[in-house]
Backbone as a ProteinNet text record, in pm:
[ID]
protein_1_A
[PRIMARY]
XXXXXXXXXXXXXXXXXXXXXXXXXXXXXXXXXXXXXXXXXXXXXXXXXXXXXXXXXXXXXXXXX
[TERTIARY]
-795.3	-744.1	-860.3	-882.7	-987.9	-956.1	-1059.1	-1041.3	-948.8	-961.9	-880	-737.8	-704.9	-571.5	-493.2	-545.5	-479.5	-346.9	-237.3	-104.7	-104.7	-22.5	-14.6	55.5	132.1	202.9	160.5	105.5	63.3	142.7	251.8	327.8	411.1	496.5	588.2	517.4	503.5	445	293.9	225.8	81.6	61.9	-2.8	-19.7	-164.9	-201.7	-337.7	-350.2	-445.1	-472	-589.1	-562.1	-665.9	-770.1	-730.6	-826.2	-926.1	-880.3	-968.1	-1026.8	-966.9	-1007	-994.1	-879.6	-845.7	-700.7	-664.6	-524.6	-469.8	-346.8	-275.9	-157	-115.6	-4.8	108.4	229.3	346.1	457.8	520.8	639.3	756.2	812.7	919.7	1053	1067.7	1188.7	1187	1076.5	1068.8	998.6	938.3	866.1	740.6	689	566.1	447.1	333.2	207.8	129.9	60.9	-23.3	-139.9	-163.2	-270.5	-368.9	-490.4	-592	-561.7	-626.1	-599.5	-626	-716.3	-746.3	-648.3	-549.2	-449.2	-473.6	-592.3	-622.6	-545.5	-514.1	-449.6	-540.9	-479.9	-555.3	-587.2	-703.9	-742.2	-814.4	-790.4	-845.9	-913.2	-1028.5	-1104.2	-1055.4	-980	-928.1	-777.8	-712.2	-568.8	-530.7	-606.2	-571	-577.5	-672.2	-677.7	-555.5	-520.5	-405.9	-277.6	-265.6	-145.1	-130.1	-239.7	-237.9	-194.6	-245.4	-207.7	-59.4	-12	129.1	218.4	180.6	263.6	286.1	189.3	204.8	280.7	253.8	310.3	456.3	495	630.9	727	850.2	954.1	1018	1014.5	1072.9	1193	1295.7	1408.6	1365.5	1409.4	1383.8	1501.5	1481	1595.8	1706.6	1827	1942	1976.9	1897.6	1927	2015.9
-1714.8	-1727	-1697.7	-1782.7	-1762.2	-1642.1	-1580	-1459.4	-1483.4	-1599.6	-1624.6	-1665	-1678.8	-1714.4	-1594.8	-1475.2	-1355.8	-1340.9	-1325.1	-1308.9	-1187.3	-1195.6	-1089.9	-965.3	-978.4	-863.4	-845.6	-731.6	-698.1	-579.6	-600.9	-488.6	-426.6	-339.9	-277	-171	-194	-94.1	-103.2	-188.5	-207	-348	-357.1	-484.1	-514.3	-640.3	-684.2	-716.7	-653.2	-679.9	-776.6	-904	-1006.1	-984.3	-933	-908.8	-800.3	-692	-579.6	-594.3	-684.8	-703.2	-573.7	-507.1	-382.3	-386.3	-303.3	-284.5	-172.4	-192.8	-91.3	-43.4	81.4	141.8	171.1	127	148	213.7	310.7	372.1	283.8	216.2	118.9	185	313	384.5	417.7	478.1	520	416.1	314.7	206.6	253.2	370.3	417.3	381.4	365.3	333.1	459.1	461.7	573.9	577.6	692.1	706.7	813.9	802.2	902.4	1020.6	1136.9	1252.2	1225.8	1133.4	1103.6	1003.1	956.6	866.9	719.5	686.4	548.4	507	379.9	331.5	355.6	398.9	416	281.7	267	140.8	167.7	78.7	94	-36.3	-22.9	-139.8	-201.1	-123	-177.2	-152.9	-243.9	-234.7	-108.3	-69.7	49.4	176.9	185.7	302.7	303.8	188.1	179.4	210.9	161.1	187.8	337.2	402	548.1	622.9	584.1	647.6	624	502.7	472.2	556.9	578.7	658.2	799.2	853.7	985.9	976.8	874.2	858.3	816.9	727.6	674.6	779.2	773.7	864.3	798.7	874	821.3	906.4	841.5	915.6	985.9	1107.2	1181.1	1165.5	1179.1	1168.3	1263.6	1214.9	1298.2	1297	1230	1224.8	1104.6
-910.3	-776.4	-679.8	-583.8	-486.4	-397.1	-343.4	-264.6	-146.3	-80.6	38	6.6	-123.4	-165.3	-219.6	-205.2	-257.8	-183.9	-258.7	-191.6	-98.4	4.6	103	47.3	-56.4	-112.9	-257.9	-288.4	-425	-470.9	-537.1	-581.9	-468.5	-503.6	-408.7	-327.2	-197.9	-111.3	-94.8	-170.4	-158.5	-100.8	13.3	81.8	109.6	99	126	274.5	341.3	483.6	487.8	515.4	513.4	621.3	736.1	845.2	811.2	753.8	718.8	579.7	499	358.2	277.6	302.4	234.4	194.4	96.8	60.8	149.7	198.6	277.8	197.6	221.7	148	245.7	208.2	294.4	214.9	277.9	219.4	255.4	156.4	183.1	219.5	193.4	230.6	380.7	425.6	567.6	655.8	593	660.4	734.3	699.8	762.4	674.5	740.1	669.6	642.1	528.2	493.2	590.5	648.9	748.8	707.9	757.4	734.8	827.6	805.9	892.3	1041.5	1074.8	1214.6	1275.5	1197.2	1249.1	1220.1	1171.4	1136.6	1011.1	998.9	877.8	756.6	648.1	526.2	465.4	409.7	347.5	214.9	118.7	-13.9	-58.7	-117.7	-160.9	-291.1	-370	-495.8	-502.9	-574.2	-590.7	-665.5	-765.7	-846.5	-760.9	-669.3	-580.5	-488.9	-432.7	-344.9	-419.2	-541.4	-624	-650.7	-682.9	-708.8	-584.4	-467.9	-342.5	-313.2	-340.2	-313.9	-402.4	-528.6	-621.4	-567.4	-491.5	-433.7	-303.3	-225.4	-90.2	-89.9	-180.8	-186.9	-237.9	-190.1	-239.7	-362.8	-471.8	-597.8	-636.3	-686.7	-738.9	-866.5	-881.2	-1002.3	-1096.9	-1227.2	-1317.5	-1278.5	-1273.8	-1239.3	-1090.1	-1008.2	-864.4	-831.1
[MASK]
+++++++++++++++++++++++++++++++++++++++++++++++++++++++++++++++++

């Protein structure tokens, strides 16, 4: 797949920002974006880094909830 044909949605909560050429992380429950301490949107150069950040940022049901 060519770089400019990368789908806009890569997995649940991890999105490709074509303008910045970075992956962004969104909490799909609260609809807020992961931000850096200075308030800027968080950005990741690789999908695996973004996925790892999303796993911490997203709210997950625990067994028994």
